[in-house]
Amino acid sequence: MLRAVPRALRLPRPWRPFQARGCASDGAAGSPEIQVRALAGPDEGISEILMNRPRARNALGNVLVSQLLDALARLQEERQVRVLIFRSGVKGVFCAGADLKEREQMSEAEVGVFVQRLRGLMDKIASSAVMGLIETTRGLLPGAGGTQRLPRCLGVALAKELIFTGRRLNGEQAHSLGLVNHAVAQNEEGDAAYHRARDLAREILPQVDIASGMAIEGICYAQNIPTRDRLEGMAAFREKRPPRFVGE
């Protein structure tokens, strides 16, 4: 059951636009496709990234990807951010996958560069297996890492079936397969998934604090310092060769 947003949280900090450098948008002139805001009050520590490219149903084009990468890089430097929610400003859609109309206009070299950047983005937001599946259509390959991540989520046989058929899944089907953690009934406002995500963020928030996280990281890294593999990794980087790890 979804909880109503408390009155004190109805006016959170305003959205901040993130303008990507060196990109030309296919939307309205100067219109940001990504906006960021930090929640206040009891929800302080939760930030939200809003994707707002309605004409393309939030398809992943050059501008959107650039602004997402820029936003994530800046948020990584803000120590007060402990939980991050991705949400859509386009009613009825989260993300339509790759912008194939834009990609059709790219040269082969441009496609290669863009796909590499897209893979990096998918790694950062940790939702690339689903997005890679959405990107799959007949005659196309999920090139943003979907061929590698989907088998790891679902197993090789089922991943092949979904990739080769380009089948579209609804929320309940994705949930039953384990591609998403939760599937909720839609409400009249069309933002039921957002409210579930925000409830989950509130549940996570008190479990994560930066001081404890840094202490855990320090303990883990201290265990890594005396290992032969750490020295081998640094040597391989210096000598520009593949590392030869031995598990010691």
PDB file of C-alpha atoms in Angstrom, residues 71-209:
ATOM      1  CA  ALA A  71      24.800  14.665 -13.267  1.00  0.00           C
ATOM      2  CA  LEU A  72      26.155  11.383 -11.882  1.00  0.00           C
ATOM      3  CA  ALA A  73      29.715  12.731 -11.832  1.00  0.00           C
ATOM      4  CA  ARG A  74      28.635  15.808  -9.880  1.00  0.00           C
ATOM      5  CA  LEU A  75      26.439  13.857  -7.476  1.00  0.00           C
ATOM      6  CA  GLN A  76      29.346  11.525  -6.765  1.00  0.00           C
ATOM      7  CA  GLU A  77      31.191  14.510  -5.320  1.00  0.00           C
ATOM      8  CA  GLU A  78      28.320  15.504  -3.014  1.00  0.00           C
ATOM      9  CA  ARG A  79      28.968  13.626   0.202  1.00  0.00           C
ATOM     10  CA  GLN A  80      25.475  14.237   1.564  1.00  0.00           C
ATOM     11  CA  VAL A  81      23.878  12.145  -1.210  1.00  0.00           C
ATOM     12  CA  ARG A  82      23.220   8.669   0.169  1.00  0.00           C
ATOM     13  CA  VAL A  83      20.316   7.371  -1.945  1.00  0.00           C
ATOM     14  CA  LEU A  84      19.561   8.236  -5.584  1.00  0.00           C
ATOM     15  CA  ILE A  85      16.199   7.816  -7.352  1.00  0.00           C
ATOM     16  CA  PHE A  86      15.854   7.848 -11.148  1.00  0.00           C
ATOM     17  CA  ARG A  87      12.421   8.988 -12.291  1.00  0.00           C
ATOM     18  CA  SER A  88      10.676  10.082 -15.476  1.00  0.00           C
ATOM     19  CA  GLY A  89       9.038  13.416 -16.162  1.00  0.00           C
ATOM     20  CA  VAL A  90       7.171  11.838 -19.094  1.00  0.00           C
ATOM     21  CA  LYS A  91       3.870  10.286 -18.051  1.00  0.00           C
ATOM     22  CA  GLY A  92       3.439   6.628 -18.934  1.00  0.00           C
ATOM     23  CA  VAL A  93       7.069   5.897 -19.840  1.00  0.00           C
ATOM     24  CA  PHE A  94      10.377   5.535 -18.013  1.00  0.00           C
ATOM     25  CA  CYS A  95      12.857   5.199 -20.883  1.00  0.00           C
ATOM     26  CA  ALA A  96      12.248   4.028 -24.442  1.00  0.00           C
ATOM     27  CA  GLY A  97      15.779   2.632 -24.782  1.00  0.00           C
ATOM     28  CA  ALA A  98      18.244   3.809 -27.417  1.00  0.00           C
ATOM     29  CA  ASP A  99      17.370   6.713 -29.705  1.00  0.00           C
ATOM     30  CA  LEU A 100      17.532   4.768 -32.965  1.00  0.00           C
ATOM     31  CA  LYS A 101      16.455   7.765 -35.067  1.00  0.00           C
ATOM     32  CA  GLU A 102      19.444   9.733 -33.828  1.00  0.00           C
ATOM     33  CA  ARG A 103      21.772   6.758 -34.157  1.00  0.00           C
ATOM     34  CA  GLU A 104      20.725   6.287 -37.782  1.00  0.00           C
ATOM     35  CA  GLN A 105      22.262   9.702 -38.555  1.00  0.00           C
ATOM     36  CA  MET A 106      25.621   8.842 -36.946  1.00  0.00           C
ATOM     37  CA  SER A 107      28.716   7.684 -38.761  1.00  0.00           C
ATOM     38  CA  GLU A 108      30.194   4.290 -37.867  1.00  0.00           C
ATOM     39  CA  ALA A 109      32.882   5.982 -35.778  1.00  0.00           C
ATOM     40  CA  GLU A 110      30.299   8.092 -33.941  1.00  0.00           C
ATOM     41  CA  VAL A 111      28.210   5.006 -33.207  1.00  0.00           C
ATOM     42  CA  GLY A 112      31.233   3.271 -31.665  1.00  0.00           C
ATOM     43  CA  VAL A 113      32.029   6.211 -29.401  1.00  0.00           C
ATOM     44  CA  PHE A 114      28.399   6.649 -28.372  1.00  0.00           C
ATOM     45  CA  VAL A 115      27.925   2.971 -27.509  1.00  0.00           C
ATOM     46  CA  GLN A 116      31.037   3.039 -25.326  1.00  0.00           C
ATOM     47  CA  ARG A 117      29.676   6.044 -23.442  1.00  0.00           C
ATOM     48  CA  LEU A 118      26.292   4.342 -23.154  1.00  0.00           C
ATOM     49  CA  ARG A 119      27.908   1.231 -21.673  1.00  0.00           C
ATOM     50  CA  GLY A 120      29.633   3.413 -19.093  1.00  0.00           C
ATOM     51  CA  LEU A 121      26.319   5.010 -18.206  1.00  0.00           C
ATOM     52  CA  MET A 122      24.621   1.635 -17.886  1.00  0.00           C
ATOM     53  CA  ASP A 123      27.328   0.486 -15.494  1.00  0.00           C
ATOM     54  CA  LYS A 124      26.780   3.558 -13.341  1.00  0.00           C
ATOM     55  CA  ILE A 125      23.034   3.316 -12.993  1.00  0.00           C
ATOM     56  CA  ALA A 126      23.035  -0.480 -12.633  1.00  0.00           C
ATOM     57  CA  SER A 127      19.886  -0.973 -14.701  1.00  0.00           C
ATOM     58  CA  SER A 128      21.438  -1.828 -18.007  1.00  0.00           C
ATOM     59  CA  ALA A 129      20.128  -5.395 -18.275  1.00  0.00           C
ATOM     60  CA  VAL A 130      16.549  -4.144 -18.491  1.00  0.00           C
ATOM     61  CA  MET A 131      17.457  -1.166 -20.682  1.00  0.00           C
ATOM     62  CA  GLY A 132      19.473  -3.404 -22.946  1.00  0.00           C
ATOM     63  CA  LEU A 133      16.414  -5.607 -23.327  1.00  0.00           C
ATOM     64  CA  ILE A 134      14.187  -2.626 -24.122  1.00  0.00           C
ATOM     65  CA  GLU A 135      16.698  -1.592 -26.770  1.00  0.00           C
ATOM     66  CA  THR A 136      16.445  -4.966 -28.510  1.00  0.00           C
ATOM     67  CA  THR A 137      14.406  -4.919 -31.718  1.00  0.00           C
ATOM     68  CA  ARG A 138      14.475  -7.161 -34.750  1.00  0.00           C
ATOM     69  CA  GLY A 139      17.775  -6.927 -36.579  1.00  0.00           C
ATOM     70  CA  LEU A 140      19.489  -5.073 -33.731  1.00  0.00           C
ATOM     71  CA  LEU A 141      21.796  -6.219 -30.955  1.00  0.00           C
ATOM     72  CA  PRO A 142      21.564  -4.850 -27.385  1.00  0.00           C
ATOM     73  CA  GLY A 143      24.996  -3.269 -27.694  1.00  0.00           C
ATOM     74  CA  ALA A 144      25.037  -1.354 -24.406  1.00  0.00           C
ATOM     75  CA  GLY A 145      26.048  -4.456 -22.461  1.00  0.00           C
ATOM     76  CA  GLY A 146      22.732  -6.306 -22.540  1.00  0.00           C
ATOM     77  CA  THR A 147      24.254  -9.443 -24.095  1.00  0.00           C
ATOM     78  CA  GLN A 148      26.593  -9.741 -21.093  1.00  0.00           C
ATOM     79  CA  ARG A 149      24.398  -8.612 -18.220  1.00  0.00           C
ATOM     80  CA  LEU A 150      21.147 -10.324 -19.177  1.00  0.00           C
ATOM     81  CA  PRO A 151      22.614 -13.891 -19.099  1.00  0.00           C
ATOM     82  CA  ARG A 152      24.074 -13.112 -15.690  1.00  0.00           C
ATOM     83  CA  CYS A 153      20.632 -12.080 -14.440  1.00  0.00           C
ATOM     84  CA  LEU A 154      18.475 -14.734 -16.081  1.00  0.00           C
ATOM     85  CA  GLY A 155      20.743 -17.499 -17.346  1.00  0.00           C
ATOM     86  CA  VAL A 156      21.978 -18.058 -20.892  1.00  0.00           C
ATOM     87  CA  ALA A 157      18.940 -19.896 -22.301  1.00  0.00           C
ATOM     88  CA  LEU A 158      16.307 -17.355 -21.278  1.00  0.00           C
ATOM     89  CA  ALA A 159      18.563 -14.417 -22.154  1.00  0.00           C
ATOM     90  CA  LYS A 160      19.025 -15.813 -25.675  1.00  0.00           C
ATOM     91  CA  GLU A 161      15.280 -16.224 -26.074  1.00  0.00           C
ATOM     92  CA  LEU A 162      14.560 -12.637 -25.073  1.00  0.00           C
ATOM     93  CA  ILE A 163      17.400 -11.162 -27.152  1.00  0.00           C
ATOM     94  CA  PHE A 164      16.696 -13.202 -30.289  1.00  0.00           C
ATOM     95  CA  THR A 165      12.937 -12.592 -30.205  1.00  0.00           C
ATOM     96  CA  GLY A 166      13.102  -8.953 -29.107  1.00  0.00           C
ATOM     97  CA  ARG A 167      10.102  -9.699 -26.904  1.00  0.00           C
ATOM     98  CA  ARG A 168       8.655  -6.853 -24.853  1.00  0.00           C
ATOM     99  CA  LEU A 169       7.810  -7.527 -21.218  1.00  0.00           C
ATOM    100  CA  ASN A 170       5.307  -5.777 -19.001  1.00  0.00           C
ATOM    101  CA  GLY A 171       6.031  -4.996 -15.368  1.00  0.00           C
ATOM    102  CA  GLU A 172       4.548  -8.188 -13.959  1.00  0.00           C
ATOM    103  CA  GLN A 173       6.484 -10.344 -16.434  1.00  0.00           C
ATOM    104  CA  ALA A 174       9.731  -8.518 -15.649  1.00  0.00           C
ATOM    105  CA  HIS A 175       9.058  -8.999 -11.941  1.00  0.00           C
ATOM    106  CA  SER A 176       8.338 -12.714 -12.309  1.00  0.00           C
ATOM    107  CA  LEU A 177      11.641 -13.163 -14.151  1.00  0.00           C
ATOM    108  CA  GLY A 178      13.578 -11.235 -11.518  1.00  0.00           C
ATOM    109  CA  LEU A 179      14.505  -8.331 -13.804  1.00  0.00           C
ATOM    110  CA  VAL A 180      12.892  -5.866 -11.403  1.00  0.00           C
ATOM    111  CA  ASN A 181      12.470  -6.087  -7.638  1.00  0.00           C
ATOM    112  CA  HIS A 182       8.941  -4.706  -7.434  1.00  0.00           C
ATOM    113  CA  ALA A 183       5.863  -4.311  -9.638  1.00  0.00           C
ATOM    114  CA  VAL A 184       3.071  -2.081  -8.329  1.00  0.00           C
ATOM    115  CA  ALA A 185      -0.469  -1.336  -9.473  1.00  0.00           C
ATOM    116  CA  GLN A 186      -0.710   2.025 -11.201  1.00  0.00           C
ATOM    117  CA  ASN A 187      -2.545   4.892  -9.485  1.00  0.00           C
ATOM    118  CA  GLU A 188      -4.629   7.687 -11.003  1.00  0.00           C
ATOM    119  CA  GLU A 189      -1.670  10.085 -11.047  1.00  0.00           C
ATOM    120  CA  GLY A 190       0.515   7.583 -12.918  1.00  0.00           C
ATOM    121  CA  ASP A 191       3.361   7.743 -10.382  1.00  0.00           C
ATOM    122  CA  ALA A 192       2.856   4.576  -8.322  1.00  0.00           C
ATOM    123  CA  ALA A 193       6.334   3.275  -9.151  1.00  0.00           C
ATOM    124  CA  TYR A 194       7.881   6.556  -8.003  1.00  0.00           C
ATOM    125  CA  HIS A 195       6.094   6.364  -4.638  1.00  0.00           C
ATOM    126  CA  ARG A 196       7.291   2.767  -4.188  1.00  0.00           C
ATOM    127  CA  ALA A 197      10.834   3.833  -5.038  1.00  0.00           C
ATOM    128  CA  ARG A 198      10.637   6.727  -2.584  1.00  0.00           C
ATOM    129  CA  ASP A 199       9.342   4.447   0.171  1.00  0.00           C
ATOM    130  CA  LEU A 200      12.246   2.108  -0.516  1.00  0.00           C
ATOM    131  CA  ALA A 201      14.698   5.036  -0.472  1.00  0.00           C
ATOM    132  CA  ARG A 202      13.356   6.060   2.945  1.00  0.00           C
ATOM    133  CA  GLU A 203      13.892   2.510   4.158  1.00  0.00           C
ATOM    134  CA  ILE A 204      17.476   2.490   2.867  1.00  0.00           C
ATOM    135  CA  LEU A 205      18.344   6.000   4.077  1.00  0.00           C
ATOM    136  CA  PRO A 206      18.957   5.296   7.797  1.00  0.00           C
ATOM    137  CA  GLN A 207      21.000   2.195   6.936  1.00  0.00           C
ATOM    138  CA  VAL A 208      23.630   4.142   4.987  1.00  0.00           C
ATOM    139  CA  ASP A 209      25.830   6.895   6.338  1.00  0.00           C
TER     140      ASP A 209
END
